[in-house]
Amino acid sequence: MLEQAPAPPTGPRASRRPGPTRVPRTTRPSDRGGIQKRRADTPRTDKDGDLVMDAGRGSGRGFGIRGRATPQTQTNGDPNSSHDTRSKRRGGVSLNTTAMQQAILRGVNSGDAIIREPRRGLRPVGISEQGTLKGRGRGRRDGYDQIVVRGLKESKAVSNPDGGIKILLSFLERKATAPNAPLIRIEKSHPEGDALIISVRPEDTPSIMRLNGFSFAGAVLNIEMSAGNASRLDNKENLKTSDDTMDLKAKITSILGQRYSRELKLLNLSFLGNDPELVNLGLFQTSSRGSKFFPALMKVCDEIFGGAQQKAEAVMSVTLANNALDSIASVSALSQTFPALKNLDLSNNKFKNLESLAGWRWKFKHLDHLVLSENPLVTEVPDYVAEILKWYPTLRTLNTTQVRSDEEVTATAKGKFPLPVLPASFRDEASIGENFVKQFFPAFDSDRTALAAGYYDSQSSFSLSVNVSAPRAPESTNSKAVSWESYIKKSRNLVRVTHLPAKMARMYTGVDSIRDVWLTLPNTRHPDLLAEPQKWNIECHSVPGLPDPNEQSPSGVGGLIVMLHGEFLEIDVSTNKSTTIRSFDRTFVLGPGRGVGGIRVANDMLVLRAYGGSEAWIPDSGEPPAMQSSQSQLPRQLAMPDGFGVAVPGKSEELLQKEVLAMELSNQTGMTLEFSGMCLEQSGWSLEGAAVAFQAAKANLPPEAFVSF
């Protein structure tokens, strides 16, 4: 019968197993079945509970080092022996450090060893002269470079809930990362005035600085080092820059000085390949050196002319004529160095098609004059002029031909459309739309519960949408970012809300649902429609085929669609003062119903956006927009008694409906309200019958039956 071996050790040295103990052949069982367990002597343990291995069992294999370990010298219990009990705990083997060093050296020489570089997250540590450890310290924000980014406040992203910081950081990281390279990370960021201060690792600084002049959300970014880091980098670069490089830089600077005209604000970069000084410098000896020349030239221009504003004022014109260019690949850095260029001469080159210029499409946003003469594309691309005009909206002259008038360029600069802006078209019926608008917004500002009960029914629907990308008014560009916290969870912007359950949940149907969502919105104050008509743009048109709520007309009933654009103030109830100004667009679909004035709101769509002003709908004639009633569109002006055709307390629905019919007949025929009422009464209050009766009796009616004007 086999005896079970004692349990294996469980201490920290359990992985260092001793070699197997050979069992004499005579003691092995004669049968061949199963796994055989060898008999072991009573194990000896040390004070830690670990097994004490015999000296003869250690072979050094447990240490993972090639080479033989030196056997332990027998001490016979001598306490003064150089081998203490710790060597016994390790199986009676002491390490030969010489063998270890030789093994490591063999691995390095053979290429088997992998020398790992420190992780990016670890700071290098050095030894000071006094022998103490030293790190980077905190003088540069834990080793990070600080970079100042400007332009966010002028971008469209500033209207985002976080002011556009998150999307800007993502933009910088994405654009700074080279293809197939690890993503560059911005470690820290914080706003400071109109700038965003970001912290990046020193090795990533050049990639971020390369983005200076890039366009982001409609604005040009201005990126520069903070004062402390700039001086540090300059010193660092000066240490690395050789004397030859400094000499070459000085010569290029001298050449640029000869080619720049301060009076004309012109930088003449024509015939570069024939310039004797540049040829003597050997800058065009190889294609590789030639491709590096122009970016280096632009870098020197950055140092000479300074920031974006200084460059825009100092250099308005650049000529690259007579350089045998067949594409802009080698000179593309020009658009980053001088993005505000007004005049560009590319004549006498080898541009064959528009693809060779595509890298500069929409780059020079203030370009006024472009010269492409003596290039193959002028004759080989028939429609190149139309395409160039699309690329440069402010271009006035192409070659020697004027392609846009001064008025067109001015209109483009102001954001005007080529089509004229006309006054609002308000085609009302029986003043239904006019009366609705006059009553709705004062009630929305004062009593939303009563308003919902008066105009909405169980089939009415309401939705709101937040448009954070709408243009902002110029005067509000640098204002504080607008918060949409009160609206965003209810927004049904179908561009952003894509899941069907979310779309359905944000469509509010029925009086109770509409009232409840209205009560969660901030208190508002809309401009007075009569006192400030310039702040409103209202249009009204008739729409057929609305669903009949009474289900009596299979073909539907007629109604009105009222579209409004305007603004409102959000009011703090505790102080009764305005906190925020917003712009809005609201569309109502009105139909017959049991509401106030015999109408119902079938559908109500509200779109909210950052304040955009009211200049967009000012007609080109200069007249301020104003809501035109249905009566103002007739040759006769009908004088309405106060409260006529309007729901007021104590007036029955039947009387209100008759007054509305009398107003409609009066608008159609020109009769006074009195005669219109009599005609309707004789026709059984049928509008169609009254119109027929009027045509039959028109010739016999007295003059006082008509409105005088």
Coordinates of N, CA and C in Angstrom, one line a residue, residues 435-523:
N435 N -55.5 87.4 -34.2 CA -56.1 87.4 -32.9 C -55.4 86.3 -32.0
F436 N -55.1 85.2 -32.6 CA -54.5 84.1 -31.9 C -53.1 84.6 -31.4
V437 N -52.3 85.1 -32.3 CA -51.0 85.6 -31.9 C -51.0 86.6 -30.8
K438 N -51.9 87.6 -31.0 CA -52.0 88.7 -30.0 C -52.4 88.1 -28.6
Q439 N -53.1 87.1 -28.5 CA -53.6 86.5 -27.2 C -52.6 85.5 -26.7
F440 N -51.9 84.7 -27.6 CA -51.2 83.6 -27.1 C -50.0 83.9 -26.2
F441 N -49.1 84.8 -26.7 CA -47.9 85.0 -26.0 C -48.0 85.8 -24.7
P442 N -48.9 86.8 -24.6 CA -49.1 87.3 -23.3 C -49.6 86.3 -22.3
A443 N -50.5 85.4 -22.8 CA -51.0 84.3 -21.9 C -49.9 83.3 -21.5
F444 N -49.0 83.0 -22.5 CA -47.9 82.1 -22.2 C -47.0 82.6 -21.2
D445 N -46.8 84.0 -21.1 CA -46.0 84.6 -20.1 C -46.6 84.7 -18.8
S446 N -48.0 84.7 -18.7 CA -48.7 85.0 -17.4 C -49.4 83.8 -16.9
D447 N -50.1 83.0 -17.7 CA -51.0 81.9 -17.2 C -51.0 80.7 -18.2
R448 N -50.0 79.9 -18.1 CA -49.9 78.8 -19.1 C -50.9 77.7 -18.9
T449 N -51.4 77.5 -17.7 CA -52.4 76.5 -17.4 C -53.7 76.9 -18.1
A450 N -54.2 78.2 -18.0 CA -55.4 78.6 -18.7 C -55.2 78.6 -20.2
L451 N -54.0 78.9 -20.6 CA -53.8 78.9 -22.1 C -53.9 77.5 -22.7
A452 N -53.3 76.5 -22.0 CA -53.4 75.2 -22.5 C -54.8 74.7 -22.5
A453 N -55.6 75.0 -21.5 CA -57.0 74.6 -21.5 C -57.9 75.3 -22.5
G454 N -57.5 76.5 -22.9 CA -58.3 77.3 -23.8 C -58.1 77.0 -25.3
Y455 N -56.9 76.5 -25.7 CA -56.6 76.3 -27.1 C -56.2 74.9 -27.5
Y456 N -55.9 74.0 -26.5 CA -55.5 72.7 -26.8 C -56.5 71.7 -26.4
D457 N -56.5 70.5 -27.0 CA -57.5 69.4 -26.6 C -56.7 68.1 -26.5
S458 N -57.5 67.0 -26.4 CA -56.9 65.7 -26.2 C -56.0 65.3 -27.4
Q459 N -56.3 65.8 -28.6 CA -55.5 65.4 -29.7 C -54.4 66.4 -30.1
S460 N -54.3 67.5 -29.4 CA -53.2 68.5 -29.7 C -51.8 67.9 -29.3
S461 N -50.8 68.3 -30.0 CA -49.5 67.8 -29.7 C -48.5 69.0 -29.6
F462 N -47.5 68.8 -28.8 CA -46.5 69.9 -28.6 C -45.1 69.2 -28.5
S463 N -44.1 69.9 -29.1 CA -42.7 69.4 -28.9 C -41.8 70.6 -29.0
L464 N -40.6 70.5 -28.3 CA -39.6 71.5 -28.4 C -38.3 70.9 -28.8
S465 N -37.5 71.7 -29.4 CA -36.2 71.3 -29.9 C -35.1 72.3 -29.6
V466 N -34.0 71.9 -29.2 CA -32.9 72.9 -28.9 C -31.9 72.8 -30.0
N467 N -31.6 73.9 -30.7 CA -30.6 74.0 -31.8 C -29.4 74.7 -31.3
V468 N -28.4 74.0 -30.8 CA -27.2 74.6 -30.3 C -26.2 75.1 -31.3
S469 N -26.4 74.8 -32.6 CA -25.5 75.1 -33.6 C -26.0 76.3 -34.5
A470 N -27.1 76.9 -34.1 CA -27.6 78.1 -34.9 C -26.7 79.3 -34.7
P471 N -26.6 80.1 -35.8 CA -25.7 81.3 -35.7 C -26.1 82.2 -34.6
R472 N -25.2 82.9 -34.0 CA -25.4 83.8 -32.9 C -25.3 85.2 -33.4
A473 N -25.9 86.1 -32.7 CA -25.8 87.5 -33.0 C -24.4 88.0 -32.8
P474 N -23.8 88.9 -33.7 CA -22.4 89.3 -33.5 C -22.1 89.9 -32.2
E475 N -23.1 90.7 -31.6 CA -22.8 91.3 -30.3 C -22.8 90.3 -29.2
S476 N -23.3 89.1 -29.4 CA -23.2 88.1 -28.3 C -22.2 87.1 -28.5
T477 N -21.2 87.3 -29.4 CA -20.3 86.2 -29.7 C -19.4 86.0 -28.5
N478 N -19.0 87.0 -27.8 CA -18.0 86.9 -26.7 C -18.7 86.8 -25.4
S479 N -20.0 86.6 -25.4 CA -20.8 86.6 -24.1 C -20.6 85.2 -23.5
K480 N -21.1 85.2 -22.3 CA -21.0 83.9 -21.5 C -21.8 82.8 -22.2
A481 N -21.3 81.6 -22.1 CA -21.9 80.5 -22.8 C -23.3 80.3 -22.2
V482 N -24.3 80.0 -23.1 CA -25.7 79.8 -22.7 C -25.9 78.4 -22.2
S483 N -26.6 78.3 -21.1 CA -26.9 77.0 -20.5 C -28.3 76.5 -21.1
W484 N -28.4 75.2 -21.4 CA -29.6 74.7 -21.9 C -30.1 73.6 -20.9
E485 N -29.7 73.7 -19.7 CA -30.1 72.6 -18.8 C -31.6 72.5 -18.6
S486 N -32.3 73.6 -18.6 CA -33.8 73.5 -18.4 C -34.5 72.9 -19.6
Y487 N -33.9 72.8 -20.7 CA -34.6 72.4 -21.9 C -34.1 71.1 -22.5
I488 N -32.8 70.8 -22.3 CA -32.1 69.7 -23.1 C -32.7 68.4 -22.9
K489 N -33.2 68.0 -21.7 CA -33.8 66.7 -21.5 C -35.2 66.6 -22.1
K490 N -35.8 67.7 -22.6 CA -37.1 67.6 -23.2 C -36.9 67.8 -24.7
S491 N -35.7 68.1 -25.2 CA -35.5 68.4 -26.6 C -35.7 67.2 -27.5
R492 N -36.4 67.5 -28.6 CA -36.7 66.4 -29.6 C -36.0 66.8 -30.9
N493 N -34.8 67.2 -30.8 CA -34.0 67.5 -32.0 C -33.6 66.2 -32.7
L494 N -34.3 65.9 -33.8 CA -34.2 64.6 -34.4 C -32.8 64.4 -35.0
V495 N -32.0 65.4 -35.1 CA -30.6 65.2 -35.6 C -29.8 64.5 -34.5
R496 N -30.1 64.8 -33.2 CA -29.4 64.2 -32.1 C -30.1 63.0 -31.4
V497 N -31.4 63.1 -31.4 CA -32.2 62.0 -30.8 C -32.6 61.0 -31.9
T498 N -32.0 59.9 -31.9 CA -32.1 58.9 -33.0 C -32.9 57.7 -32.6
H499 N -33.1 57.4 -31.3 CA -33.8 56.2 -30.9 C -35.3 56.5 -30.8
L500 N -36.1 55.5 -31.4 CA -37.5 55.7 -31.5 C -38.2 55.9 -30.1
P501 N -37.9 55.2 -29.1 CA -38.6 55.4 -27.8 C -38.3 56.8 -27.3
A502 N -37.1 57.3 -27.5 CA -36.8 58.7 -27.0 C -37.6 59.7 -27.8
K503 N -37.7 59.5 -29.1 CA -38.5 60.4 -30.0 C -40.0 60.4 -29.5
M504 N -40.5 59.2 -29.2 CA -41.9 59.2 -28.9 C -42.2 59.8 -27.5
A505 N -41.2 59.6 -26.6 CA -41.4 60.1 -25.2 C -41.3 61.6 -25.2
R506 N -40.7 62.3 -26.2 CA -40.6 63.7 -26.1 C -41.6 64.4 -27.0
M507 N -42.7 63.7 -27.4 CA -43.8 64.2 -28.1 C -45.0 64.3 -27.1
Y508 N -45.4 65.4 -26.7 CA -46.4 65.6 -25.7 C -47.8 65.8 -26.3
T509 N -48.7 65.0 -26.0 CA -50.0 65.0 -26.6 C -51.1 65.1 -25.5
G510 N -52.1 66.0 -25.7 CA -53.1 66.2 -24.7 C -52.9 67.4 -23.9
V511 N -54.0 67.9 -23.3 CA -53.9 69.2 -22.5 C -53.1 69.0 -21.3
D512 N -53.3 67.9 -20.6 CA -52.5 67.7 -19.3 C -51.0 67.5 -19.6
S513 N -50.7 66.7 -20.6 CA -49.2 66.5 -20.9 C -48.6 67.8 -21.3
I514 N -49.3 68.6 -22.1 CA -48.7 69.9 -22.6 C -48.6 70.9 -21.5
R515 N -49.6 71.0 -20.7 CA -49.5 71.9 -19.5 C -48.4 71.5 -18.6
D516 N -48.2 70.3 -18.3 CA -47.2 69.8 -17.3 C -45.8 70.2 -17.8
V517 N -45.5 70.0 -19.1 CA -44.2 70.3 -19.6 C -44.0 71.8 -19.7
W518 N -45.0 72.5 -20.0 CA -44.9 74.0 -20.0 C -44.5 74.5 -18.6
L519 N -45.1 73.9 -17.6 CA -44.9 74.4 -16.2 C -43.4 74.1 -15.7
T520 N -42.7 73.2 -16.4 CA -41.3 72.9 -16.0 C -40.4 73.9 -16.7
L521 N -40.8 74.6 -17.7 CA -39.9 75.6 -18.4 C -39.8 76.9 -17.7
P522 N -38.7 77.6 -17.9 CA -38.5 78.9 -17.2 C -39.5 79.9 -17.5
N523 N -39.8 80.8 -16.6 CA -40.7 81.9 -16.9 C -40.1 82.8 -18.0

